[in-house]
């Protein structure tokens, strides 16, 4: 080959090389032009339900309840068997999920009344803030229960600070719980459908003159209260707290699931062309359980079963929306519950009477409010079509880890102080979860490490007789080996002193030594 021919061939090779690279680059760009940086910026949706137990989902063992849509997520994603909420009640779990801080570090992170001020400091880093900083459009639809305003809320003006001040671009919420006033929706800080001539007043200590209450007007009730829940009556249901005015703004309980679903779907429709984060916080199966008429009587388990069917249907309808928008392959979906199950949480609604063989806690001991496993171990699923390989994982994971893990997913270096980056575990490519985790139930704490769990001694009743749940209060330390004894029947503390001491030392290293209201205990 002569010299000129060699030059020509080299030139052609170079041209082909350049063309090849250019086409690779432009296909990357085309992904960006569509508004999706496919590899680094998937949409993120957290579907968070309220009081759903470990055993309330068919794939987690519920034989008498059908949950085909949650099952679809579990069977097509990672189904965690050791996934925890941070607390056995709502506000602390939600606080931990959104901030990556253990709730026991914040003395105000307790079940909040509807008048509580915003629990999250507006200067604090949060999950939505972190995602917003990475170009996400962020929204919350559903239950908030993290306080609003500064303690002196005027419900007739823009309510601030609230979700829109801690990282959410959009919010459509109920302030606290379905059983607490105010019983109105709040969209971007404003009460929806409020008539200014009928202003809202809220008080948690005393009634407004002339207003009926559950306590004094049983004739007005369509649902009877069992304990608590005897203050203002809205839609025939007695609530916690007193409310006056706001008639046109009051929600219709039976429509709440549809209302939140429609808002969640609209959020997706409107923001599908940019990376979005949606915290979709459904209210079921928390009390008062008020299924839409189309679900009434569908499970034979009374309202509790029926609202679980309704919530599963909502999950399915929401997945359909993502699917029809072509977003399923580009959306990481996380499904979990804020705490464990309870049957009678203050209303007569047949949850106990119609339970049959169903066990909402599955094989676990305790329930909502409990330091035993069923308080905080909950259904916990990650799903990402085409990206996550279906599997079951025994890795120890907590909702508190979303903050650092999702930061790693989107390329942020923000971290929650107590949050571990378990991205690979959440995406199913790794099985090494946390080494240890502090569990909380109504300001008491316990400690899980490996297969062991330590429950310190606490004063107080062993069983909350109103809700009929074992709380985990014991005179001595409880030490359980979960792999051999999932239902925590054998306290090994006195048999295994060495392990007990090691667990106490490891627990105190994180929690400090001032954790038990029973005081320091002599080890026997
Ligand atoms: C309790 C309520 C209970 C429920 C719970 C909060 C009484 C007697 N009980 O104080 O019904 O509302 O608070 O649940 O009022 S949570 O899931 O939001 O934490
Ligand atoms: Ca809850």
Short mmCIF file of C-alpha atoms and ligand atoms in Angstrom, two decimals:
data_model
loop_
_atom_site.label_atom_id
_atom_site.label_comp_id
_atom_site.label_asym_id
_atom_site.label_seq_id
_atom_site.Cartn_x
_atom_site.Cartn_y
_atom_site.Cartn_z
CA UNK A 1 0.00 0.00 0.00
CA UNK A 2 1.45 3.34 -0.92
CA UNK A 3 1.68 6.25 1.46
CA UNK A 4 -1.29 8.19 -0.02
CA UNK A 5 -3.58 5.15 0.18
CA UNK A 6 -2.64 4.70 3.87
CA UNK A 7 -3.52 8.34 4.61
CA UNK A 8 -6.86 7.91 2.82
CA UNK A 9 -7.73 4.75 4.80
CA UNK A 10 -6.77 6.38 8.09
CA UNK A 11 -8.94 9.37 7.20
CA UNK A 12 -11.95 7.15 6.44
CA UNK A 13 -11.44 5.21 9.70
CA UNK A 14 -11.28 8.50 11.61
CA UNK A 15 -14.48 9.70 9.97
CA UNK A 16 -16.32 6.49 10.86
CA UNK A 17 -15.03 6.79 14.43
CA UNK A 18 -16.27 10.38 14.73
CA UNK A 19 -19.67 9.57 13.24
CA UNK A 20 -20.07 6.67 15.66
CA UNK A 21 -19.32 8.83 18.69
CA UNK A 22 -21.53 11.62 17.49
CA UNK A 23 -24.49 9.25 17.14
CA UNK A 24 -23.91 7.86 20.68
CA UNK A 25 -23.82 11.37 22.08
CA UNK A 26 -26.92 12.53 20.28
CA UNK A 27 -28.92 9.53 21.50
CA UNK A 28 -27.95 10.53 25.03
CA UNK A 29 -29.03 14.05 24.29
CA UNK A 30 -32.33 12.86 22.93
CA UNK A 31 -33.01 11.28 26.30
CA UNK A 32 -32.26 14.62 27.90
CA UNK A 33 -34.43 16.49 25.43
CA UNK A 34 -37.34 14.29 26.46
CA UNK A 35 -36.83 15.69 29.92
CA UNK A 36 -35.50 12.43 31.33
CA UNK A 37 -31.86 11.88 32.04
CA UNK A 38 -32.67 8.21 31.93
CA UNK A 39 -29.75 6.81 33.81
CA UNK A 40 -29.42 9.29 36.63
CA UNK A 41 -32.78 10.96 37.18
CA UNK A 42 -35.64 8.49 37.46
CA UNK A 43 -38.91 9.67 38.92
CA UNK A 44 -39.33 8.65 42.53
CA UNK A 45 -42.64 7.80 44.15
CA UNK A 46 -43.09 6.82 47.79
CA UNK A 47 -46.47 5.20 48.37
CA UNK A 48 -46.93 5.40 52.12
CA UNK A 49 -49.93 3.86 53.83
CA UNK A 50 -51.20 4.30 57.37
CA UNK A 51 -51.29 1.47 59.97
CA UNK A 52 -51.00 -1.39 57.46
CA UNK A 53 -49.53 -4.42 59.21
CA UNK A 54 -46.79 -6.82 58.15
CA UNK A 55 -49.42 -9.52 57.73
CA UNK A 56 -52.01 -7.40 55.89
CA UNK A 57 -50.59 -7.99 52.42
CA UNK A 58 -51.17 -11.25 50.53
CA UNK A 59 -47.51 -11.63 49.50
CA UNK A 60 -46.55 -11.17 53.14
CA UNK A 61 -48.81 -14.04 54.11
CA UNK A 62 -52.36 -12.67 54.39
CA UNK A 63 -54.38 -15.65 53.28
CA UNK A 64 -57.82 -14.07 53.56
CA UNK A 65 -57.16 -10.66 52.03
CA UNK A 66 -56.55 -10.03 48.36
CA UNK A 67 -54.02 -7.31 47.57
CA UNK A 68 -53.19 -7.96 43.90
CA UNK A 69 -51.72 -4.55 43.22
CA UNK A 70 -49.37 -4.40 46.18
CA UNK A 71 -48.48 -8.01 45.29
CA UNK A 72 -47.63 -6.88 41.78
CA UNK A 73 -45.07 -4.49 43.25
CA UNK A 74 -43.75 -7.12 45.67
CA UNK A 75 -43.46 -9.83 43.05
CA UNK A 76 -41.90 -7.56 40.46
CA UNK A 77 -39.51 -5.82 42.84
CA UNK A 78 -37.61 -6.36 46.06
CA UNK A 79 -39.85 -7.61 48.84
CA UNK A 80 -38.12 -6.85 52.11
CA UNK A 81 -38.85 -9.09 55.06
CA UNK A 82 -36.83 -7.01 57.54
CA UNK A 83 -37.97 -3.53 56.52
CA UNK A 84 -38.83 -1.09 59.31
CA UNK A 85 -40.70 2.12 59.91
CA UNK A 86 -38.71 4.29 62.30
CA UNK A 87 -41.47 4.30 64.89
CA UNK A 88 -44.62 2.44 65.89
CA UNK A 89 -46.67 5.62 65.36
CA UNK A 90 -47.19 8.04 62.54
CA UNK A 91 -45.61 11.47 63.07
CA UNK A 92 -42.23 10.15 64.24
CA UNK A 93 -42.02 7.70 61.32
CA UNK A 94 -42.87 10.41 58.82
CA UNK A 95 -40.38 12.78 60.41
CA UNK A 96 -37.62 10.18 60.07
CA UNK A 97 -38.58 9.30 56.51
CA UNK A 98 -38.45 12.91 55.35
CA UNK A 99 -35.36 14.02 57.32
CA UNK A 100 -33.14 10.98 57.88
CA UNK A 101 -33.05 11.80 61.62
CA UNK A 102 -34.03 9.34 64.33
CA UNK A 103 -37.28 10.64 65.81
CA UNK A 104 -36.09 10.17 69.41
CA UNK A 105 -33.53 12.91 68.79
CA UNK A 106 -36.42 15.38 68.54
CA UNK A 107 -38.49 15.54 71.72
CA UNK A 108 -41.47 16.96 69.79
CA UNK A 109 -41.64 14.01 67.38
CA UNK A 110 -44.70 12.41 68.96
CA UNK A 111 -48.27 11.82 67.74
CA UNK A 112 -49.29 15.40 66.97
CA UNK A 113 -52.61 17.17 67.46
CA UNK A 114 -54.05 19.02 64.47
CA UNK A 115 -52.86 22.31 65.97
CA UNK A 116 -49.20 21.33 66.41
CA UNK A 117 -46.59 23.61 64.83
CA UNK A 118 -44.44 22.33 61.97
CA UNK A 119 -42.15 19.63 63.36
CA UNK A 120 -39.47 19.93 60.69
CA UNK A 121 -37.18 22.95 60.94
CA UNK A 122 -37.37 24.91 57.69
CA UNK A 123 -33.57 25.15 57.65
CA UNK A 124 -33.21 21.37 57.96
CA UNK A 125 -32.19 19.24 54.96
CA UNK A 126 -35.06 17.02 53.86
CA UNK A 127 -35.64 14.36 51.26
CA UNK A 128 -37.82 16.61 49.04
CA UNK A 129 -35.37 19.51 49.44
CA UNK A 130 -32.47 17.33 48.40
CA UNK A 131 -34.39 16.12 45.32
CA UNK A 132 -35.57 19.64 44.48
CA UNK A 133 -31.92 20.75 44.54
CA UNK A 134 -31.25 18.03 41.96
CA UNK A 135 -33.89 19.37 39.58
CA UNK A 136 -36.89 17.36 40.73
CA UNK A 137 -40.41 18.70 40.93
CA UNK A 138 -41.60 17.56 44.34
CA UNK A 139 -45.07 16.93 45.70
CA UNK A 140 -46.94 15.50 48.65
CA UNK A 141 -50.49 14.22 48.37
CA UNK A 142 -52.29 12.74 51.38
CA UNK A 143 -51.67 12.55 55.09
CA UNK A 144 -49.21 15.07 56.51
CA UNK A 145 -49.33 14.85 60.34
CA UNK A 146 -46.09 16.75 60.79
CA UNK A 147 -47.60 19.96 62.12
CA UNK A 148 -48.32 23.23 60.36
CA UNK A 149 -47.57 26.86 61.07
CA UNK A 150 -45.91 28.26 64.14
CA UNK A 151 -48.41 27.22 66.79
CA UNK A 152 -50.95 30.00 66.16
CA UNK A 153 -52.49 28.90 62.87
CA UNK A 154 -55.24 30.97 61.34
CA UNK A 155 -56.89 28.37 59.13
CA UNK A 156 -58.58 31.08 57.07
CA UNK A 157 -55.36 32.54 55.74
CA UNK A 158 -52.39 30.98 54.00
CA UNK A 159 -51.05 28.39 56.45
CA UNK A 160 -47.31 28.63 56.70
CA UNK A 161 -44.76 27.20 57.28
CA UNK A 162 -45.81 23.79 56.02
CA UNK A 163 -44.83 21.22 53.39
CA UNK A 164 -44.08 23.94 50.83
CA UNK A 165 -41.41 25.32 53.18
CA UNK A 166 -39.56 22.05 53.71
CA UNK A 167 -38.99 21.10 50.09
CA UNK A 168 -42.33 20.34 48.46
CA UNK A 169 -43.23 22.38 45.37
CA UNK A 170 -46.80 21.15 45.61
CA UNK A 171 -48.92 19.94 48.50
CA UNK A 172 -52.44 18.60 48.83
CA UNK A 173 -52.84 17.31 52.35
CA UNK A 174 -54.94 16.62 55.36
CA UNK A 175 -53.28 18.39 58.26
CA UNK A 176 -53.12 15.54 60.76
CA UNK A 177 -55.20 12.36 60.65
CA UNK A 178 -58.62 11.37 59.45
CA UNK A 179 -59.80 11.26 63.07
CA UNK A 180 -58.50 14.73 63.99
CA UNK A 181 -59.79 18.19 63.18
CA UNK A 182 -59.51 20.20 60.99
CA UNK A 183 -61.34 17.85 58.63
CA UNK A 184 -60.47 19.79 55.48
CA UNK A 185 -57.99 19.50 52.64
CA UNK A 186 -55.21 22.03 52.36
CA UNK A 187 -53.66 22.76 48.96
CA UNK A 188 -50.44 24.75 48.88
CA UNK A 189 -51.26 26.23 52.28
CA UNK A 190 -54.89 27.16 51.59
CA UNK A 191 -57.99 25.35 52.84
CA UNK A 192 -59.81 24.03 49.78
CA UNK A 193 -63.40 25.30 49.20
CA UNK A 194 -63.39 27.54 52.23
CA UNK A 195 -66.19 30.11 52.39
CA UNK A 196 -64.72 33.23 54.04
CA UNK A 197 -68.13 33.96 55.57
CA UNK A 198 -67.90 30.72 57.55
CA UNK A 199 -64.39 30.83 59.02
CA UNK A 200 -62.75 27.81 60.64
CA UNK A 201 -61.87 27.75 64.31
CA UNK A 202 -59.98 24.88 65.93
CA UNK A 203 -59.33 24.13 69.58
CA UNK A 204 -57.98 20.97 71.16
CA UNK A 205 -58.86 21.83 74.74
CA UNK A 206 -62.40 23.19 74.77
CA UNK A 207 -65.54 23.05 72.67
CA UNK A 208 -67.17 26.02 70.94
CA UNK A 209 -70.45 26.98 72.51
CA UNK A 210 -73.48 25.23 71.09
CA UNK A 211 -71.49 22.79 68.90
CA UNK A 212 -72.51 19.12 69.24
CA UNK A 213 -69.97 16.54 70.37
CA UNK A 214 -69.66 12.78 70.21
CA UNK A 215 -69.81 12.71 73.99
CA UNK A 216 -73.07 14.64 74.37
CA UNK A 217 -74.88 13.87 71.12
CA UNK A 218 -74.75 10.14 70.43
CA UNK A 219 -77.96 10.49 68.41
CA UNK A 220 -76.01 12.32 65.68
CA UNK A 221 -73.44 9.57 65.16
CA UNK A 222 -73.21 7.11 62.29
CA UNK A 223 -70.03 5.63 63.80
CA UNK A 224 -69.71 5.18 67.56
CA UNK A 225 -66.58 5.96 69.53
CA UNK A 226 -64.97 3.38 71.77
CA UNK A 227 -62.23 5.46 73.41
CA UNK A 228 -61.12 9.04 72.74
CA UNK A 229 -62.77 10.42 69.60
CA UNK A 230 -65.69 12.05 71.39
CA UNK A 231 -65.22 15.71 70.45
CA UNK A 232 -66.59 17.46 67.32
CA UNK A 233 -68.82 15.51 64.94
CA UNK A 234 -68.13 15.70 61.21
CA UNK A 235 -70.22 13.64 58.74
CA UNK A 236 -71.68 11.73 61.68
CA UNK A 237 -68.21 10.67 62.86
CA UNK A 238 -66.92 11.97 66.19
CA UNK A 239 -63.30 13.24 66.05
CA UNK A 240 -60.41 14.27 68.24
CA UNK A 241 -60.46 18.05 68.80
CA UNK A 242 -63.08 20.75 68.40
CA UNK A 243 -63.93 22.53 65.18
CA UNK A 244 -66.33 25.28 64.27
CA UNK A 245 -67.20 26.65 60.81
CA UNK A 246 -65.69 25.66 57.48
CA UNK A 247 -68.82 23.72 56.48
CA UNK A 248 -68.26 23.98 52.70
CA UNK A 249 -64.64 22.89 53.09
CA UNK A 250 -65.20 19.71 55.09
CA UNK A 251 -64.11 16.52 53.40
CA UNK A 252 -66.42 13.59 52.73
CA UNK A 253 -64.61 10.67 54.33
CA UNK A 254 -65.90 8.08 51.87
CA UNK A 255 -64.42 10.09 48.97
CA UNK A 256 -61.02 10.66 50.52
CA UNK A 257 -59.24 7.76 48.79
CA UNK A 258 -60.51 8.89 45.39
CA UNK A 259 -59.68 12.53 46.12
CA UNK A 260 -56.05 11.74 46.99
CA UNK A 261 -55.73 9.33 44.07
CA UNK A 262 -56.98 11.90 41.56
CA UNK A 263 -54.56 14.51 42.92
CA UNK A 264 -51.69 12.01 42.73
CA UNK A 265 -52.63 11.13 39.14
CA UNK A 266 -52.92 14.79 38.16
CA UNK A 267 -49.50 15.42 39.62
CA UNK A 268 -48.06 12.73 37.34
CA UNK A 269 -49.92 14.00 34.25
CA UNK A 270 -48.76 17.56 34.78
CA UNK A 271 -45.14 16.84 35.69
CA UNK A 272 -44.35 13.83 33.55
CA UNK A 273 -41.86 15.72 31.42
CA UNK A 274 -39.45 16.49 34.19
CA UNK A 275 -38.05 14.27 36.93
CA UNK A 276 -40.57 14.27 39.75
CA UNK A 277 -40.78 13.07 43.32
CA UNK A 278 -44.21 12.25 44.71
CA UNK A 279 -44.86 11.34 48.33
CA UNK A 280 -48.30 9.73 48.01
CA UNK A 281 -49.48 9.21 51.59
CA UNK A 282 -52.74 7.28 51.66
CA UNK A 283 -54.92 7.44 54.78
CA UNK A 284 -56.00 3.78 54.94
CA UNK A 285 -56.45 1.63 57.03
CA UNK A 286 -56.22 4.23 59.85
CA UNK A 287 -59.43 5.03 61.71
CA UNK A 288 -62.13 6.11 61.02
CA UNK A 289 -62.36 3.45 58.32
CA UNK A 290 -64.73 4.78 55.70
CA UNK A 291 -64.55 2.83 52.44
CA UNK A 292 -66.24 4.29 49.39
CA UNK A 293 -69.62 2.52 48.89
CA UNK A 294 -68.18 0.51 45.98
CA UNK A 295 -65.86 -1.28 48.43
CA UNK A 296 -68.31 -1.74 51.28
CA UNK A 297 -68.80 -5.40 52.23
CA UNK A 298 -66.29 -6.61 49.66
CA UNK A 299 -64.00 -8.49 52.03
CA UNK A 300 -66.35 -9.80 54.70
CA UNK A 301 -63.94 -8.32 57.23
CA UNK A 302 -65.83 -5.12 57.83
CA UNK A 303 -64.51 -1.62 57.13
CA UNK A 304 -60.89 -2.46 57.98
CA UNK A 305 -60.72 -5.18 55.35
CA UNK A 306 -62.69 -3.06 52.89
CA UNK A 307 -60.38 -0.05 53.14
CA UNK A 308 -57.37 -2.32 52.62
CA UNK A 309 -59.05 -3.48 49.42
CA UNK A 310 -59.67 0.15 48.55
CA UNK A 311 -56.08 1.13 49.19
CA UNK A 312 -54.85 -1.76 47.07
CA UNK A 313 -57.16 -0.60 44.29
CA UNK A 314 -55.72 2.92 44.58
CA UNK A 315 -52.21 1.51 44.21
CA UNK A 316 -53.35 -0.32 41.06
CA UNK A 317 -55.02 2.75 39.59
CA UNK A 318 -51.94 4.83 40.29
CA UNK A 319 -49.66 2.24 38.66
CA UNK A 320 -51.91 2.29 35.62
CA UNK A 321 -51.41 6.02 35.36
CA UNK A 322 -47.64 5.63 35.39
CA UNK A 323 -47.94 2.82 32.85
CA UNK A 324 -50.21 4.68 30.47
CA UNK A 325 -47.87 7.67 30.58
CA UNK A 326 -44.99 5.34 29.68
CA UNK A 327 -43.22 6.12 32.94
CA UNK A 328 -42.99 2.74 34.67
CA UNK A 329 -39.49 1.98 33.35
CA UNK A 330 -38.29 5.33 34.53
CA UNK A 331 -39.82 5.45 38.00
CA UNK A 332 -38.56 3.99 41.26
CA UNK A 333 -41.57 3.13 43.40
CA UNK A 334 -41.28 2.50 47.12
CA UNK A 335 -44.20 1.07 49.06
CA UNK A 336 -44.39 0.95 52.85
CA UNK A 337 -46.45 1.68 55.96
CA UNK A 338 -45.87 4.21 58.75
CA UNK A 339 -46.38 1.74 61.61
CA UNK A 340 -47.88 -1.61 62.46
CA UNK A 341 -51.51 -2.67 62.68
CA UNK A 342 -54.27 -1.99 65.19
CA UNK A 343 -57.85 -3.25 65.17
CA UNK A 344 -59.84 -1.17 67.64
CA UNK A 345 -58.14 2.24 67.55
CA UNK A 346 -61.06 4.10 69.10
CA UNK A 347 -64.23 3.35 67.10
CA UNK A 348 -66.69 0.47 66.99
CA UNK A 349 -66.24 -0.64 63.39
CA UNK A 350 -66.28 -4.44 63.53
CA UNK A 351 -62.53 -4.70 62.97
CA UNK A 352 -62.27 -7.14 65.88
CA UNK A 353 -65.59 -8.89 65.40
CA UNK A 354 -65.15 -9.63 61.68
CA UNK A 355 -61.46 -10.46 61.73
CA UNK A 356 -61.91 -14.20 61.34
CA UNK A 357 -58.57 -15.97 60.88
CA UNK A 358 -56.79 -12.94 59.55
CA UNK A 359 -53.71 -11.84 61.49
CA UNK A 360 -52.72 -8.25 60.62
CA UNK A 361 -49.35 -8.64 62.36
CA UNK A 362 -48.55 -11.89 60.54
CA UNK A 363 -46.11 -13.94 62.62
CA UNK A 364 -44.95 -10.90 64.61
CA UNK A 365 -45.71 -9.97 68.22
CA UNK A 366 -47.39 -6.71 69.20
CA UNK A 367 -48.84 -4.08 66.87
CA UNK A 368 -49.11 -0.32 66.55
CA UNK A 369 -47.64 1.45 69.65
CA UNK A 370 -45.54 -1.64 70.46
CA UNK A 371 -41.81 -2.11 70.92
CA UNK A 372 -42.28 -5.70 69.79
CA UNK A 373 -41.64 -6.34 66.10
CA UNK A 374 -45.16 -5.76 64.74
CA UNK A 375 -44.95 -2.12 65.86
CA UNK A 376 -42.32 -1.18 63.31
CA UNK A 377 -41.65 -4.10 60.96
CA UNK A 378 -43.92 -3.38 58.00
CA UNK A 379 -44.53 -4.27 54.36
CA UNK A 380 -41.58 -2.73 52.52
CA UNK A 381 -41.16 -2.97 48.75
CA UNK A 382 -39.03 -1.33 46.07
CA UNK A 383 -40.08 -1.62 42.44
CA UNK A 384 -38.56 -0.34 39.24
CA UNK A 385 -39.66 -2.05 36.08
CA UNK A 386 -36.79 -3.33 34.00
CA UNK A 387 -34.20 -2.12 36.49
CA UNK A 388 -34.87 -4.05 39.69
CA UNK A 389 -34.78 -7.85 39.42
CA UNK A 390 -37.60 -9.43 41.43
CA UNK A 391 -36.43 -11.03 44.68
CA UNK A 392 -37.05 -11.35 48.39
CA UNK A 393 -34.49 -9.73 50.63
CA UNK A 394 -33.81 -10.36 54.33
CA UNK A 395 -31.54 -7.31 54.55
CA UNK A 396 -32.14 -5.04 57.53
CA UNK A 397 -33.45 -1.75 56.10
CA UNK A 398 -35.34 1.23 57.45
CA UNK A 399 -37.35 4.05 55.98
CA UNK A 400 -34.86 6.39 57.59
CA UNK A 401 -32.39 5.21 54.93
CA UNK A 402 -34.34 6.69 52.00
CA UNK A 403 -32.70 10.07 52.47
CA UNK A 404 -29.07 9.01 51.95
CA UNK A 405 -29.90 6.21 49.51
CA UNK A 406 -31.98 8.39 47.20
CA UNK A 407 -29.34 11.11 47.43
CA UNK A 408 -26.85 8.55 46.11
CA UNK A 409 -29.28 7.62 43.34
CA UNK A 410 -29.58 11.18 42.04
CA UNK A 411 -25.98 12.24 42.61
CA UNK A 412 -26.44 14.44 45.69
CA UNK A 413 -24.02 14.31 48.58
CA UNK A 414 -26.70 15.31 51.11
CA UNK A 415 -27.13 12.85 53.95
CA UNK A 416 -29.55 12.34 56.78
CA UNK A 417 -27.61 12.11 60.07
CA UNK A 418 -28.97 8.65 60.92
CA UNK A 419 -29.65 7.59 57.34
CA UNK A 420 -27.47 4.96 55.64
CA UNK A 421 -26.84 4.77 51.93
CA UNK A 422 -28.38 1.38 51.08
CA UNK A 423 -29.07 2.19 47.44
CA UNK A 424 -27.70 -1.13 46.16
CA UNK A 425 -29.84 -3.00 48.66
CA UNK A 426 -32.93 -1.04 47.65
CA UNK A 427 -32.16 -1.72 43.98
CA UNK A 428 -31.71 -5.40 44.78
CA UNK A 429 -28.10 -5.77 43.65
CA UNK A 430 -26.80 -6.24 47.21
CA UNK A 431 -28.08 -7.95 50.34
CA UNK A 432 -25.94 -6.35 53.00
CA UNK A 433 -28.28 -4.01 54.84
CA UNK A 434 -27.78 -2.14 58.09
CA UNK A 435 -25.79 -3.65 60.89
CA UNK A 436 -28.09 -2.18 63.52
CA UNK A 437 -31.16 -0.02 63.97
CA UNK A 438 -32.86 1.76 66.83
CA UNK A 439 -36.61 1.11 66.95
CA UNK A 440 -39.06 3.47 68.58
CA UNK A 441 -42.55 3.19 70.02
CA UNK A 442 -44.20 6.16 71.73
CA UNK A 443 -40.87 7.63 72.89
CA UNK A 444 -39.47 4.30 74.14
CA UNK A 445 -36.64 2.72 72.17
CA UNK A 446 -35.32 -0.75 71.44
CA UNK A 447 -32.31 -1.98 69.51
CA UNK A 448 -31.91 -4.43 66.68
CA UNK A 449 -28.49 -5.73 65.73
CA UNK A 450 -28.04 -8.63 63.36
CA UNK A 451 -30.64 -11.21 64.31
CA UNK A 452 -30.93 -9.94 67.87
CA UNK A 453 -33.26 -7.42 69.39
CA UNK A 454 -32.93 -5.79 72.80
CA UNK A 455 -35.90 -4.25 74.58
CA UNK A 456 -34.94 -2.23 77.65
CA UNK A 457 -37.14 -2.24 80.74
CA UNK A 458 -39.94 0.30 80.77
CA UNK A 459 -42.60 1.13 83.30
CA UNK A 460 -46.18 1.11 82.13
CA UNK A 461 -48.77 -1.51 81.33
CA UNK A 462 -47.68 -4.65 79.48
CA UNK A 463 -50.86 -4.44 77.42
CA UNK A 464 -52.81 -1.40 76.28
CA UNK A 465 -56.21 -2.84 77.08
CA UNK A 466 -58.14 -0.32 74.97
CA UNK A 467 -56.45 -1.36 71.75
CA UNK A 468 -55.55 -4.81 73.04
CA UNK A 469 -51.90 -4.66 72.04
CA UNK A 470 -48.80 -5.79 73.97
CA UNK A 471 -46.69 -2.68 74.24
CA UNK A 472 -43.35 -4.27 75.09
CA UNK A 473 -43.14 -2.79 78.60
CA UNK A 474 -41.23 -5.23 80.85
CA UNK A 475 -39.58 -5.04 84.23
CA UNK A 476 -36.38 -6.59 82.93
CA UNK A 477 -34.46 -6.46 79.68
CA UNK A 478 -35.92 -8.45 76.82
CA UNK A 479 -33.47 -10.16 74.46
CA UNK A 480 -34.77 -12.09 71.48
CA UNK A 481 -33.14 -13.98 68.65
CA UNK A 482 -35.39 -13.18 65.70
CA UNK A 483 -34.06 -15.78 63.31
CA UNK A 484 -34.92 -18.59 65.72
CA UNK A 485 -37.84 -16.88 67.40
CA UNK A 486 -39.58 -14.46 65.05
CA UNK A 487 -42.59 -14.09 67.30
CA UNK A 488 -40.46 -13.12 70.32
CA UNK A 489 -41.69 -15.79 72.68
CA UNK A 490 -38.37 -16.59 74.37
CA UNK A 491 -36.63 -13.93 76.38
CA UNK A 492 -32.97 -15.01 76.36
CA UNK A 493 -31.68 -12.16 78.51
CA UNK A 494 -31.01 -14.15 81.66
CA UNK A 495 -29.60 -17.09 79.71
CA UNK A 496 -27.24 -15.08 77.60
CA UNK A 497 -25.70 -12.45 79.80
CA UNK A 498 -22.72 -11.88 77.57
CA UNK A 499 -24.87 -11.13 74.55
CA UNK A 500 -27.13 -8.95 76.67
CA UNK A 501 -24.22 -6.86 77.87
CA UNK A 502 -22.84 -6.49 74.37
CA UNK A 503 -26.23 -5.40 73.04
CA UNK A 504 -26.65 -2.87 75.84
CA UNK A 505 -23.19 -1.45 75.17
CA UNK A 506 -23.85 -1.16 71.41
CA UNK A 507 -27.26 0.38 72.02
CA UNK A 508 -25.93 2.92 74.52
CA UNK A 509 -23.15 3.89 72.12
CA UNK A 510 -25.83 5.34 69.83
CA UNK A 511 -28.67 6.12 72.18
CA UNK A 512 -26.79 7.26 75.27
CA UNK A 513 -27.45 5.74 78.67
CA UNK A 514 -30.58 7.70 79.56
CA UNK A 515 -33.18 5.71 77.67
CA UNK A 516 -35.27 3.70 80.08
CA UNK A 517 -37.96 5.21 82.26
CA UNK A 518 -37.47 2.24 84.56
CA UNK A 519 -34.04 3.64 85.42
CA UNK A 520 -30.76 1.79 85.38
CA UNK A 521 -31.31 -1.89 85.93
CA UNK A 522 -29.08 -4.25 87.83
CA UNK A 523 -28.19 -7.07 85.49
CA UNK A 524 -29.08 -10.36 87.08
C1 LIG B 1 -54.11 8.12 69.20
C2 LIG B 1 -55.58 7.90 68.88
C3 LIG B 1 -55.66 6.92 67.73
C4 LIG B 1 -54.83 7.42 66.56
C5 LIG B 1 -53.42 7.68 67.00
C6 LIG B 1 -52.57 8.27 65.93
C7 LIG B 1 -57.05 8.09 70.84
C8 LIG B 1 -57.62 7.42 72.03
N1 LIG B 1 -56.28 7.36 70.04
O1 LIG B 1 -53.99 9.06 70.23
O2 LIG B 1 -56.97 6.73 67.35
O3 LIG B 1 -55.40 8.57 66.03
O4 LIG B 1 -53.41 8.60 68.08
O5 LIG B 1 -52.31 7.33 64.96
O6 LIG B 1 -57.30 9.25 70.63
S1 LIG B 1 -51.13 7.59 63.98
O7 LIG B 1 -51.10 6.43 63.09
O8 LIG B 1 -51.42 8.80 63.27
O9 LIG B 1 -49.93 7.67 64.78
CA1 LIG B 2 -50.11 5.40 61.34
#
